[in-house]
Amino acid sequence: MEPERTPKIVGVVWGLLVLNTLGSAGAKTIVPLPRSLIQMVTMGSLVAAFALALAVNARLRIRASAYVFLLTLLLVTSVISSAHLESGFGALFRCFRLTLFVGTLWLLSRWWGDSLTFVRHHIRMYFAVLGSVALGLAVSPGMALPDLYGGRLVGALWPLTPPQIGQYAAVIVGLTVLLLLGRRTDRTSAAVVIVPSLVLLALTHTRTATLGLLLGLVLAIGSLLFTSAAARRFFAWAVVCATVAAVGFASALQAWFLRGQSKDNFSSLTGRAKVWDALLAAPRSTGEKLFGVGLGDKSFGGLPIDNSWLAVYNEQGLIGVALVGAIIIVLGGVALLRPPSLQRACAIFLISYCAIASYTEAGLGDASPYLLHLALAASLLATPAEATPLGTPAIPRQRVPRWARRSEVR
């Protein structure tokens, strides 16, 4: 029996989810955009995504998903922690946003399976976002590479920070490379996505995204080595190129990696460690340790936390940390138990990238691109659902006269 086809409107819903997770903070744009307008657009996209998902899945047919179930538990924890209003009424608004986000994922779970449909939606939408970044760079290089960010690439048309751009570029490069190895795309189409995305990634000077891309691809391609000759060839060439680059361009790579920072500043992770120490040393009640202080802007003392685990601990407590850890462990465990395939490799790349980025980026406890990446991984690891068979109309039984039932041969 053929699996149920994914309606085209589902791609629109996924794109609206991507738009919602772009955020509203970033550098100055060429055309000044009020933050209230940006928030209206992002929140409106989430409401529209939920409405469209509900319209296309009006019968509320969903499928079991450990990932979305754990997200639902995390949502309950967030509501409990935010009800005390220690973080203000904004915490309840963020809970409402997370509710719509999780609800939309439940509605989309109907079409989760081993198809690469959602992977293509993911790549197309984030490539469109990177296209806006490239357009901003072409129109106003000065605003796209401001001194405020140390000359790193930012969004000049839509307010995007260098880590955001680096994350989007790294994710679609990794997924496109895997599609190319799995022969699900041609070399020309892959080059159109990979080459400009790598250029933008280099201009952001984002170390986390670069390491996440490299280590994620190593793990993903490693899962294909025993079943794919193309993966073995690519891995061999990658090792050769990495060795040559490490030997011939060591000084240039070190300068790019340090970004002009001193060793002390680099060892403290650009000041992040000081914020982390202050957060862990702050006094907390038992309730705050268990449930946190409620959803906030992922900052402590006016400074960004930049660590998913500590941000979750601050906002959703130890229970939230346990649930986020369970999400990573469950997805990783399911990926290891699946037989080797392209879908499994893409899921491993996404899970490992989010796990690596969680050390210096926040987002695993609230509606964010990282939760959307993990949702894509969950969709790839789900077993394909069979289409609901149409009911076969019953054939009415004709009444046979009594004289016709008697045999003609006596």
Tab-separated table of N, CA and C in Angstrom, residues 57-210:
chain	number	residue	atom	x	y	z
A	57	ASN	N	-5.531	19.374	7.927
A	57	ASN	CA	-5.709	18.172	8.746
A	57	ASN	C	-6.924	18.369	9.649
A	58	ALA	N	-8.065	18.650	9.014
A	58	ALA	CA	-9.280	18.996	9.754
A	58	ALA	C	-9.778	17.845	10.620
A	59	ARG	N	-9.471	16.614	10.240
A	59	ARG	CA	-9.920	15.460	11.020
A	59	ARG	C	-8.996	15.171	12.199
A	60	LEU	N	-7.958	15.999	12.374
A	60	LEU	CA	-7.025	15.877	13.492
A	60	LEU	C	-6.391	14.491	13.552
A	61	ARG	N	-5.978	14.015	12.404
A	61	ARG	CA	-5.274	12.732	12.347
A	61	ARG	C	-3.794	12.987	12.630
A	62	ILE	N	-3.313	12.475	13.746
A	62	ILE	CA	-1.919	12.625	14.118
A	62	ILE	C	-1.325	11.249	14.338
A	63	ARG	N	-0.007	11.191	14.441
A	63	ARG	CA	0.659	9.926	14.688
A	63	ARG	C	1.531	10.057	15.915
A	64	ALA	N	1.804	8.944	16.542
A	64	ALA	CA	2.615	8.952	17.757
A	64	ALA	C	4.013	9.477	17.448
A	65	SER	N	4.492	10.357	18.291
A	65	SER	CA	5.827	10.926	18.124
A	65	SER	C	6.404	11.200	19.503
A	66	ALA	N	7.473	10.490	19.846
A	66	ALA	CA	8.117	10.703	21.138
A	66	ALA	C	8.670	12.119	21.229
A	67	TYR	N	9.157	12.638	20.095
A	67	TYR	CA	9.734	13.984	20.105
A	67	TYR	C	8.684	15.040	20.448
A	68	VAL	N	7.555	15.020	19.752
A	68	VAL	CA	6.529	16.032	20.010
A	68	VAL	C	5.888	15.801	21.381
A	69	PHE	N	5.811	14.551	21.821
A	69	PHE	CA	5.283	14.281	23.162
A	69	PHE	C	6.181	14.904	24.230
A	70	LEU	N	7.498	14.763	24.083
A	70	LEU	CA	8.423	15.372	25.040
A	70	LEU	C	8.353	16.895	24.966
A	71	LEU	N	8.160	17.431	23.759
A	71	LEU	CA	7.974	18.878	23.632
A	71	LEU	C	6.707	19.330	24.354
A	72	THR	N	5.672	18.509	24.300
A	72	THR	CA	4.434	18.839	25.006
A	72	THR	C	4.657	18.872	26.515
A	73	LEU	N	5.418	17.912	27.025
A	73	LEU	CA	5.756	17.926	28.449
A	73	LEU	C	6.588	19.156	28.812
A	74	LEU	N	7.504	19.542	27.901
A	74	LEU	CA	8.301	20.748	28.129
A	74	LEU	C	7.410	21.986	28.136
A	75	LEU	N	6.379	21.980	27.309
A	75	LEU	CA	5.418	23.080	27.283
A	75	LEU	C	4.666	23.169	28.615
A	76	VAL	N	4.250	22.025	29.135
A	76	VAL	CA	3.556	22.015	30.434
A	76	VAL	C	4.465	22.576	31.523
A	77	THR	N	5.728	22.159	31.512
A	77	THR	CA	6.692	22.683	32.484
A	77	THR	C	6.859	24.190	32.331
A	78	SER	N	6.879	24.666	31.088
A	78	SER	CA	7.032	26.102	30.837
A	78	SER	C	5.844	26.885	31.367
A	79	VAL	N	4.655	26.333	31.198
A	79	VAL	CA	3.454	27.010	31.698
A	79	VAL	C	3.472	27.082	33.225
A	80	ILE	N	3.881	25.994	33.858
A	80	ILE	CA	3.939	25.975	35.329
A	80	ILE	C	4.947	27.008	35.835
A	81	SER	N	6.113	27.071	35.197
A	81	SER	CA	7.140	28.011	35.649
A	81	SER	C	6.774	29.453	35.328
A	82	SER	N	6.039	29.671	34.239
A	82	SER	CA	5.700	31.038	33.832
A	82	SER	C	4.474	31.578	34.555
A	83	ALA	N	3.697	30.703	35.193
A	83	ALA	CA	2.464	31.147	35.837
A	83	ALA	C	2.731	32.082	37.014
A	84	HIS	N	3.935	32.009	37.599
A	84	HIS	CA	4.264	32.883	38.727
A	84	HIS	C	4.624	34.292	38.282
A	85	LEU	N	4.787	34.478	36.958
A	85	LEU	CA	5.056	35.799	36.378
A	85	LEU	C	6.346	36.431	36.906
A	86	GLU	N	7.318	35.595	37.264
A	86	GLU	CA	8.609	36.149	37.672
A	86	GLU	C	9.310	36.811	36.493
A	87	SER	N	9.041	36.340	35.288
A	87	SER	CA	9.622	36.938	34.086
A	87	SER	C	8.655	37.900	33.402
A	88	GLY	N	7.534	38.237	34.067
A	88	GLY	CA	6.564	39.159	33.496
A	88	GLY	C	5.537	38.449	32.624
A	89	PHE	N	4.623	39.265	32.088
A	89	PHE	CA	3.574	38.712	31.227
A	89	PHE	C	4.129	38.204	29.889
A	90	GLY	N	5.343	38.639	29.554
A	90	GLY	CA	5.963	38.128	28.335
A	90	GLY	C	6.170	36.629	28.369
A	91	ALA	N	6.326	36.069	29.585
A	91	ALA	CA	6.502	34.630	29.704
A	91	ALA	C	5.258	33.884	29.231
A	92	LEU	N	4.073	34.402	29.597
A	92	LEU	CA	2.831	33.762	29.156
A	92	LEU	C	2.659	33.877	27.648
A	93	PHE	N	3.076	35.000	27.070
A	93	PHE	CA	3.009	35.147	25.618
A	93	PHE	C	3.919	34.130	24.935
A	94	ARG	N	5.107	33.927	25.503
A	94	ARG	CA	6.030	32.936	24.919
A	94	ARG	C	5.477	31.530	25.067
A	95	CYS	N	4.753	31.279	26.154
A	95	CYS	CA	4.100	29.974	26.307
A	95	CYS	C	3.022	29.769	25.242
A	96	PHE	N	2.273	30.823	24.958
A	96	PHE	CA	1.258	30.737	23.918
A	96	PHE	C	1.907	30.467	22.560
A	97	ARG	N	3.026	31.119	22.316
A	97	ARG	CA	3.755	30.898	21.057
A	97	ARG	C	4.251	29.460	20.973
A	98	LEU	N	4.790	28.956	22.065
A	98	LEU	CA	5.263	27.572	22.070
A	98	LEU	C	4.106	26.597	21.909
A	99	THR	N	2.941	26.949	22.441
A	99	THR	CA	1.765	26.093	22.285
A	99	THR	C	1.373	25.958	20.819
A	100	LEU	N	1.322	27.079	20.102
A	100	LEU	CA	1.003	27.027	18.673
A	100	LEU	C	2.063	26.260	17.892
A	101	PHE	N	3.317	26.444	18.271
A	101	PHE	CA	4.419	25.755	17.597
A	101	PHE	C	4.291	24.243	17.756
A	102	VAL	N	4.092	23.793	18.987
A	102	VAL	CA	3.964	22.354	19.243
A	102	VAL	C	2.684	21.809	18.612
A	103	GLY	N	1.596	22.580	18.692
A	103	GLY	CA	0.348	22.140	18.071
A	103	GLY	C	0.475	21.972	16.570
A	104	THR	N	1.203	22.862	15.927
A	104	THR	CA	1.412	22.744	14.473
A	104	THR	C	2.220	21.503	14.142
A	105	LEU	N	3.221	21.197	14.954
A	105	LEU	CA	4.012	19.986	14.720
A	105	LEU	C	3.156	18.731	14.887
A	106	TRP	N	2.249	18.731	15.871
A	106	TRP	CA	1.341	17.587	16.027
A	106	TRP	C	0.498	17.410	14.768
A	107	LEU	N	-0.019	18.502	14.228
A	107	LEU	CA	-0.863	18.412	13.037
A	107	LEU	C	-0.065	17.954	11.816
A	108	LEU	N	1.208	18.350	11.723
A	108	LEU	CA	2.036	17.941	10.585
A	108	LEU	C	2.555	16.517	10.721
A	109	SER	N	2.527	15.974	11.936
A	109	SER	CA	3.075	14.630	12.146
A	109	SER	C	2.350	13.572	11.324
A	110	ARG	N	1.170	13.893	10.845
A	110	ARG	CA	0.409	12.954	10.017
A	110	ARG	C	1.207	12.541	8.785
A	111	TRP	N	2.045	13.452	8.252
A	111	TRP	CA	2.769	13.186	7.007
A	111	TRP	C	4.233	12.873	7.254
A	112	TRP	N	4.609	12.635	8.505
A	112	TRP	CA	6.000	12.275	8.773
A	112	TRP	C	6.242	10.829	8.358
A	113	GLY	N	7.368	10.586	7.773
A	113	GLY	CA	7.738	9.249	7.326
A	113	GLY	C	9.155	9.273	6.807
A	114	ASP	N	9.478	8.352	5.944
A	114	ASP	CA	10.846	8.300	5.443
A	114	ASP	C	11.024	9.106	4.163
A	115	SER	N	10.070	9.922	3.797
A	115	SER	CA	10.189	10.764	2.613
A	115	SER	C	11.112	11.938	2.900
A	116	LEU	N	11.761	12.475	1.866
A	116	LEU	CA	12.659	13.618	1.995
A	116	LEU	C	11.942	14.930	1.678
A	117	THR	N	10.614	14.891	1.676
A	117	THR	CA	9.841	16.085	1.329
A	117	THR	C	10.147	17.241	2.268
A	118	PHE	N	10.159	16.974	3.565
A	118	PHE	CA	10.405	18.040	4.542
A	118	PHE	C	11.841	18.545	4.462
A	119	VAL	N	12.777	17.677	4.082
A	119	VAL	CA	14.166	18.114	3.909
A	119	VAL	C	14.256	19.146	2.794
A	120	ARG	N	13.555	18.908	1.707
A	120	ARG	CA	13.581	19.853	0.589
A	120	ARG	C	12.914	21.171	0.981
A	121	HIS	N	11.815	21.104	1.721
A	121	HIS	CA	11.182	22.343	2.215
A	121	HIS	C	12.149	23.116	3.105
A	122	HIS	N	12.862	22.406	3.948
A	122	HIS	CA	13.813	23.017	4.874
A	122	HIS	C	14.910	23.749	4.102
A	123	ILE	N	15.477	23.075	3.125
A	123	ILE	CA	16.576	23.666	2.343
A	123	ILE	C	16.086	24.871	1.559
A	124	ARG	N	14.948	24.750	0.909
A	124	ARG	CA	14.443	25.859	0.074
A	124	ARG	C	14.159	27.097	0.904
A	125	MET	N	13.555	26.934	2.061
A	125	MET	CA	13.189	28.097	2.861
A	125	MET	C	14.413	28.789	3.418
A	126	TYR	N	15.340	28.032	3.961
A	126	TYR	CA	16.533	28.657	4.524
A	126	TYR	C	17.449	29.206	3.436
A	127	PHE	N	17.424	28.605	2.255
A	127	PHE	CA	18.192	29.163	1.137
A	127	PHE	C	17.596	30.499	0.704
A	128	ALA	N	16.273	30.624	0.785
A	128	ALA	CA	15.635	31.905	0.487
A	128	ALA	C	16.037	32.960	1.520
A	129	VAL	N	16.139	32.554	2.782
A	129	VAL	CA	16.588	33.488	3.821
A	129	VAL	C	18.021	33.933	3.544
A	130	LEU	N	18.880	32.983	3.176
A	130	LEU	CA	20.256	33.342	2.846
A	130	LEU	C	20.314	34.219	1.596
A	131	GLY	N	19.361	34.037	0.682
A	131	GLY	CA	19.301	34.898	-0.494
A	131	GLY	C	19.057	36.349	-0.107
A	132	SER	N	18.214	36.572	0.914
A	132	SER	CA	17.984	37.942	1.383
A	132	SER	C	19.249	38.520	2.013
A	133	VAL	N	20.029	37.665	2.682
A	133	VAL	CA	21.296	38.119	3.273
A	133	VAL	C	22.276	38.514	2.179
A	134	ALA	N	22.373	37.687	1.130
A	134	ALA	CA	23.272	37.994	0.016
A	134	ALA	C	22.839	39.262	-0.704
A	135	LEU	N	21.523	39.457	-0.854
A	135	LEU	CA	21.026	40.673	-1.500
A	135	LEU	C	21.372	41.904	-0.666
A	136	GLY	N	21.230	41.800	0.639
A	136	GLY	CA	21.612	42.904	1.507
A	136	GLY	C	23.090	43.211	1.425
A	137	LEU	N	23.925	42.177	1.296
A	137	LEU	CA	25.368	42.369	1.146
A	137	LEU	C	25.702	43.071	-0.162
A	138	ALA	N	24.968	42.743	-1.221
A	138	ALA	CA	25.225	43.381	-2.520
A	138	ALA	C	24.749	44.826	-2.535
A	139	VAL	N	23.630	45.100	-1.880
A	139	VAL	CA	23.073	46.456	-1.888
A	139	VAL	C	23.865	47.380	-0.986
A	140	SER	N	24.212	46.922	0.213
A	140	SER	CA	24.915	47.780	1.181
A	140	SER	C	25.948	46.962	1.935
A	141	PRO	N	27.152	46.805	1.372
A	141	PRO	CA	28.194	46.020	2.052
A	141	PRO	C	28.552	46.582	3.427
A	142	GLY	N	28.494	47.909	3.582
A	142	GLY	CA	28.846	48.514	4.857
A	142	GLY	C	27.911	48.110	5.978
A	143	MET	N	26.613	48.056	5.691
A	143	MET	CA	25.646	47.661	6.716
A	143	MET	C	25.623	46.148	6.911
A	144	ALA	N	25.973	45.392	5.873
A	144	ALA	CA	25.984	43.938	5.994
A	144	ALA	C	27.230	43.437	6.730
A	145	LEU	N	28.287	44.256	6.752
A	145	LEU	CA	29.526	43.891	7.447
A	145	LEU	C	29.893	45.015	8.416
A	146	PRO	N	29.083	45.275	9.427
A	146	PRO	CA	29.280	46.436	10.303
A	146	PRO	C	30.444	46.237	11.270
A	147	ASP	N	31.020	47.363	11.692
A	147	ASP	CA	32.102	47.314	12.684
A	147	ASP	C	31.589	46.868	14.044
A	148	LEU	N	30.306	47.104	14.306
A	148	LEU	CA	29.732	46.721	15.584
A	148	LEU	C	29.863	45.229	15.833
A	149	TYR	N	29.799	44.427	14.775
A	149	TYR	CA	29.942	42.977	14.870
A	149	TYR	C	31.330	42.516	14.432
A	150	GLY	N	32.286	43.420	14.422
A	150	GLY	CA	33.647	43.048	14.054
A	150	GLY	C	33.803	42.693	12.596
A	151	GLY	N	32.983	43.284	11.733
A	151	GLY	CA	33.067	42.990	10.313
A	151	GLY	C	32.459	41.664	9.922
A	152	ARG	N	31.713	41.039	10.798
A	152	ARG	CA	31.057	39.773	10.482
A	152	ARG	C	29.742	40.042	9.758
A	153	LEU	N	29.332	39.099	8.920
A	153	LEU	CA	28.147	39.269	8.087
A	153	LEU	C	26.880	39.233	8.931
A	154	VAL	N	25.989	40.197	8.696
A	154	VAL	CA	24.681	40.245	9.361
A	154	VAL	C	23.610	40.425	8.286
A	155	GLY	N	22.363	40.352	8.701
A	155	GLY	CA	21.255	40.575	7.778
A	155	GLY	C	20.969	42.059	7.640
A	156	ALA	N	21.113	42.592	6.422
A	156	ALA	CA	20.880	44.016	6.201
A	156	ALA	C	19.454	44.303	5.745
A	157	LEU	N	18.738	43.285	5.302
A	157	LEU	CA	17.337	43.466	4.914
A	157	LEU	C	16.396	43.002	6.026
A	158	TRP	N	16.711	41.883	6.642
A	158	TRP	CA	15.983	41.378	7.808
A	158	TRP	C	17.005	41.224	8.931
A	159	PRO	N	16.705	41.694	10.144
A	159	PRO	CA	17.704	41.674	11.215
A	159	PRO	C	18.104	40.267	11.621
A	160	LEU	N	19.256	39.824	11.130
A	160	LEU	CA	19.795	38.517	11.460
A	160	LEU	C	21.215	38.685	11.986
A	161	THR	N	21.552	37.952	13.021
A	161	THR	CA	22.881	38.012	13.604
A	161	THR	C	23.820	37.034	12.883
A	162	PRO	N	25.143	37.202	13.022
A	162	PRO	CA	26.079	36.264	12.385
A	162	PRO	C	25.861	34.808	12.793
A	163	PRO	N	25.616	34.485	14.092
A	163	PRO	CA	25.370	33.076	14.418
A	163	PRO	C	24.141	32.500	13.726
A	164	GLN	N	23.099	33.321	13.559
A	164	GLN	CA	21.916	32.828	12.853
A	164	GLN	C	22.240	32.480	11.409
A	165	ILE	N	22.896	33.395	10.722
A	165	ILE	CA	23.237	33.164	9.314
A	165	ILE	C	24.151	31.954	9.184
A	166	GLY	N	25.138	31.855	10.082
A	166	GLY	CA	26.031	30.705	10.046
A	166	GLY	C	25.292	29.401	10.265
A	167	GLN	N	24.332	29.408	11.181
A	167	GLN	CA	23.540	28.202	11.447
A	167	GLN	C	22.755	27.781	10.214
A	168	TYR	N	22.054	28.728	9.590
A	168	TYR	CA	21.242	28.383	8.420
A	168	TYR	C	22.115	27.854	7.288
A	169	ALA	N	23.266	28.515	7.069
A	169	ALA	CA	24.155	28.094	5.989
A	169	ALA	C	24.714	26.696	6.256
A	170	ALA	N	25.134	26.443	7.488
A	170	ALA	CA	25.715	25.142	7.818
A	170	ALA	C	24.704	24.020	7.656
A	171	VAL	N	23.479	24.251	8.097
A	171	VAL	CA	22.458	23.200	8.044
A	171	VAL	C	22.107	22.831	6.605
A	172	ILE	N	21.892	23.828	5.750
A	172	ILE	CA	21.499	23.484	4.376
A	172	ILE	C	22.685	22.948	3.575
A	173	VAL	N	23.909	23.364	3.901
A	173	VAL	CA	25.071	22.775	3.236
A	173	VAL	C	25.175	21.296	3.598
A	174	GLY	N	25.053	20.979	4.886
A	174	GLY	CA	25.137	19.585	5.303
A	174	GLY	C	24.059	18.717	4.678
A	175	LEU	N	22.822	19.202	4.669
A	175	LEU	CA	21.724	18.428	4.092
A	175	LEU	C	21.892	18.257	2.583
A	176	THR	N	22.356	19.299	1.905
A	176	THR	CA	22.538	19.215	0.452
A	176	THR	C	23.655	18.252	0.092
A	177	VAL	N	24.733	18.257	0.872
A	177	VAL	CA	25.821	17.305	0.628
A	177	VAL	C	25.303	15.879	0.761
A	178	LEU	N	24.494	15.618	1.758
A	178	LEU	CA	23.946	14.271	1.946
A	178	LEU	C	22.991	13.888	0.825
A	179	LEU	N	22.174	14.843	0.359
A	179	LEU	CA	21.293	14.551	-0.782
A	179	LEU	C	22.110	14.235	-2.026
A	180	LEU	N	23.235	14.939	-2.196
A	180	LEU	CA	24.099	14.671	-3.352
A	180	LEU	C	24.711	13.279	-3.267
A	181	LEU	N	25.165	12.897	-2.079
A	181	LEU	CA	25.737	11.563	-1.910
A	181	LEU	C	24.686	10.475	-2.114
A	182	GLY	N	23.447	10.780	-1.746
A	182	GLY	CA	22.366	9.813	-1.933
A	182	GLY	C	21.740	9.864	-3.311
A	183	ARG	N	22.305	10.668	-4.195
A	183	ARG	CA	21.827	10.812	-5.576
A	183	ARG	C	20.376	11.259	-5.635
A	184	ARG	N	19.999	12.129	-4.692
A	184	ARG	CA	18.657	12.697	-4.716
A	184	ARG	C	18.656	14.110	-5.284
A	185	THR	N	19.805	14.572	-5.721
A	185	THR	CA	19.923	15.844	-6.416
A	185	THR	C	21.137	15.780	-7.322
A	186	ASP	N	21.178	16.629	-8.344
A	186	ASP	CA	22.311	16.626	-9.266
A	186	ASP	C	23.389	17.587	-8.788
A	187	ARG	N	24.557	17.498	-9.412
A	187	ARG	CA	25.701	18.299	-8.974
A	187	ARG	C	25.480	19.788	-9.183
A	188	THR	N	24.820	20.148	-10.273
A	188	THR	CA	24.589	21.573	-10.536
A	188	THR	C	23.692	22.192	-9.478
A	189	SER	N	22.591	21.522	-9.182
A	189	SER	CA	21.666	22.035	-8.164
A	189	SER	C	22.342	22.102	-6.799
A	190	ALA	N	23.160	21.078	-6.503
A	190	ALA	CA	23.863	21.076	-5.224
A	190	ALA	C	24.862	22.223	-5.148
A	191	ALA	N	25.580	22.476	-6.234
A	191	ALA	CA	26.571	23.554	-6.238
A	191	ALA	C	25.914	24.914	-6.066
A	192	VAL	N	24.722	25.093	-6.630
A	192	VAL	CA	23.999	26.366	-6.501
A	192	VAL	C	23.688	26.660	-5.037
A	193	VAL	N	23.460	25.617	-4.249
A	193	VAL	CA	23.149	25.798	-2.823
A	193	VAL	C	24.427	25.845	-1.982
A	194	ILE	N	25.341	24.926	-2.234
A	194	ILE	CA	26.495	24.758	-1.357
A	194	ILE	C	27.490	25.908	-1.465
A	195	VAL	N	27.860	26.302	-2.689
A	195	VAL	CA	28.928	27.296	-2.873
A	195	VAL	C	28.587	28.640	-2.236
A	196	PRO	N	27.445	29.268	-2.584
A	196	PRO	CA	27.149	30.562	-1.940
A	196	PRO	C	26.916	30.439	-0.436
A	197	SER	N	26.372	29.310	0.009
A	197	SER	CA	26.145	29.141	1.441
A	197	SER	C	27.467	29.063	2.199
A	198	LEU	N	28.462	28.383	1.620
A	198	LEU	CA	29.774	28.318	2.259
A	198	LEU	C	30.436	29.692	2.303
A	199	VAL	N	30.237	30.486	1.250
A	199	VAL	CA	30.797	31.841	1.241
A	199	VAL	C	30.187	32.676	2.362
A	200	LEU	N	28.863	32.603	2.508
A	200	LEU	CA	28.197	33.350	3.573
A	200	LEU	C	28.618	32.841	4.948
A	201	LEU	N	28.801	31.531	5.077
A	201	LEU	CA	29.254	30.963	6.349
A	201	LEU	C	30.635	31.490	6.707
A	202	ALA	N	31.532	31.573	5.708
A	202	ALA	CA	32.872	32.092	5.968
A	202	ALA	C	32.828	33.558	6.375
A	203	LEU	N	31.927	34.336	5.778
A	203	LEU	CA	31.829	35.764	6.102
A	203	LEU	C	31.263	35.996	7.503
A	204	THR	N	30.528	35.039	8.042
A	204	THR	CA	29.987	35.207	9.399
A	204	THR	C	31.032	34.932	10.477
A	205	HIS	N	32.105	34.224	10.127
A	205	HIS	CA	33.133	33.850	11.108
A	205	HIS	C	32.511	33.133	12.305
A	206	THR	N	31.542	32.275	12.050
A	206	THR	CA	30.842	31.575	13.123
A	206	THR	C	31.514	30.228	13.371
A	207	ARG	N	32.210	30.114	14.502
A	207	ARG	CA	32.955	28.892	14.809
A	207	ARG	C	32.031	27.740	15.145
A	208	THR	N	30.968	28.025	15.895
A	208	THR	CA	30.043	26.954	16.291
A	208	THR	C	29.417	26.295	15.079
A	209	ALA	N	28.929	27.108	14.133
A	209	ALA	CA	28.298	26.553	12.932
A	209	ALA	C	29.294	25.764	12.098
A	210	THR	N	30.526	26.243	12.013
A	210	THR	CA	31.538	25.542	11.225
A	210	THR	C	31.876	24.194	11.835
